[in-house]
Short mmCIF file of C-alpha atoms in Angstrom, two decimals:
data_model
loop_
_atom_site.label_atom_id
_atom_site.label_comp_id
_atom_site.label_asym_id
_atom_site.label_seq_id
_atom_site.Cartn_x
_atom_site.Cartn_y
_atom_site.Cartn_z
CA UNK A 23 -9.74 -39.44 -12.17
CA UNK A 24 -11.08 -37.90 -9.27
CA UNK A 25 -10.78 -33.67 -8.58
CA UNK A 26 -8.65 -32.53 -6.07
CA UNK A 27 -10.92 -29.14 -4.90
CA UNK A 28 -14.83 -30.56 -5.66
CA UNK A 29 -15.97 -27.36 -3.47
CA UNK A 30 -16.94 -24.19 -5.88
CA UNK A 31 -14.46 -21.51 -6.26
CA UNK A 32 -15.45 -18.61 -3.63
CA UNK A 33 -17.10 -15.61 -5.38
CA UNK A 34 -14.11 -13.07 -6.58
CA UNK A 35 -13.49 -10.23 -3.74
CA UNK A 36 -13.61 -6.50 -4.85
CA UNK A 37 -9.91 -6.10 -3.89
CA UNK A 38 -9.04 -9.11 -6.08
CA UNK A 39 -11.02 -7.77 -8.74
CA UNK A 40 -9.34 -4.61 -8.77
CA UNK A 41 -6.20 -6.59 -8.84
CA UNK A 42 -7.17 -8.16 -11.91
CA UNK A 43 -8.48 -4.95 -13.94
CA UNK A 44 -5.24 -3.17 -13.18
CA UNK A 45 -3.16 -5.98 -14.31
CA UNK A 46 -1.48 -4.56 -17.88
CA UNK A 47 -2.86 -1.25 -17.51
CA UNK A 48 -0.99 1.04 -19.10
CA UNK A 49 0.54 3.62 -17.52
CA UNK A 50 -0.95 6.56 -18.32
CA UNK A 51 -4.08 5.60 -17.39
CA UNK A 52 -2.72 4.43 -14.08
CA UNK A 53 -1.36 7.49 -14.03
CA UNK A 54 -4.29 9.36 -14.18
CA UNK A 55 -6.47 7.20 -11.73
CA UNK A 56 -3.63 7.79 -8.92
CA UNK A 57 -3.51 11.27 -9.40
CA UNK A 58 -7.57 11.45 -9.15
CA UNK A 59 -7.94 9.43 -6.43
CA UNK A 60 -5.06 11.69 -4.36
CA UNK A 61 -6.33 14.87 -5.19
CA UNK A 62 -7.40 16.98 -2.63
CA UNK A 63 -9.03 20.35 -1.65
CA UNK A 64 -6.40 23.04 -1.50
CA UNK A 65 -7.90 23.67 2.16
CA UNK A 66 -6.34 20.18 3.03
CA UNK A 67 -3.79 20.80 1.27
CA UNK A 68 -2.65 24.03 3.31
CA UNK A 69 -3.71 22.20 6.20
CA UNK A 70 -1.27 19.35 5.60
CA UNK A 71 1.44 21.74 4.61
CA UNK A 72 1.29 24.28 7.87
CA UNK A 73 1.50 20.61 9.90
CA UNK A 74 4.60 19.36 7.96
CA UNK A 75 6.18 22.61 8.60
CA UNK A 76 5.44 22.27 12.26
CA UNK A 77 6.96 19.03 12.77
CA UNK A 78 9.91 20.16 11.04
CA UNK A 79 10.82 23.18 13.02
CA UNK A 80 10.13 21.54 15.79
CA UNK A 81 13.21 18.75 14.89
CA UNK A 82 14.73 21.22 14.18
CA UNK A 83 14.45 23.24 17.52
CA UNK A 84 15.58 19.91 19.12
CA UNK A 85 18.55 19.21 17.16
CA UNK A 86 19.97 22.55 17.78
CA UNK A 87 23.31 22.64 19.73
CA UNK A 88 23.32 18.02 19.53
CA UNK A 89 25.19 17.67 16.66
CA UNK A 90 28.80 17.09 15.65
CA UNK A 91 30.86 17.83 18.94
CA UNK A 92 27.88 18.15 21.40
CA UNK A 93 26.47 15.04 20.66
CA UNK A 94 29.50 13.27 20.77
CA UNK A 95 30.25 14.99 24.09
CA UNK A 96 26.88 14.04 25.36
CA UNK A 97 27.25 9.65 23.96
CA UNK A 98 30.90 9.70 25.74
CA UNK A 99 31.60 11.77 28.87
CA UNK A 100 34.95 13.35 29.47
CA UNK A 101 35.31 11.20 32.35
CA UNK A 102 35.63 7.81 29.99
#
């Protein structure tokens, strides 16, 4: 019988290696690698935080005065 793939198999890649060594982990360990790996300074942290807050009062700003009756007013004129 002759094989199919005669070529070698390609060496394993380090994302398909991780793949494999995660396979059946249990989940506290997972756990606890996640959390490592997305722990950051609490500098960042602020730094992230004072950002989020930015972007949300600035939607917020914007949205002022288009909701309910204004922004209907504004998607269908009087006129219509």
């Amino acid at each position: 019988m002759d094989l199919v793939f005669t070529a070698p198999l390609p060496p394993e890649m380090p994302l398909r290696a991780a793949i494999r060594d995660a396979h059946r982990l249990d989940e506290a360990t997972a756990d606890a690698a996640i959390l490592a790996a997305a722990d950051m300074p609490l500098e960042a942290r602020e730094r992230v935080a004072a950002t989020a807050r930015r972007l949300v009062e600035a939607v917020r700003r914007e949205r002022l005065g288009k909701g309910g009756l204004d922004a209907f007013l504004h998607e269908y004129a009087l006129s219509s």
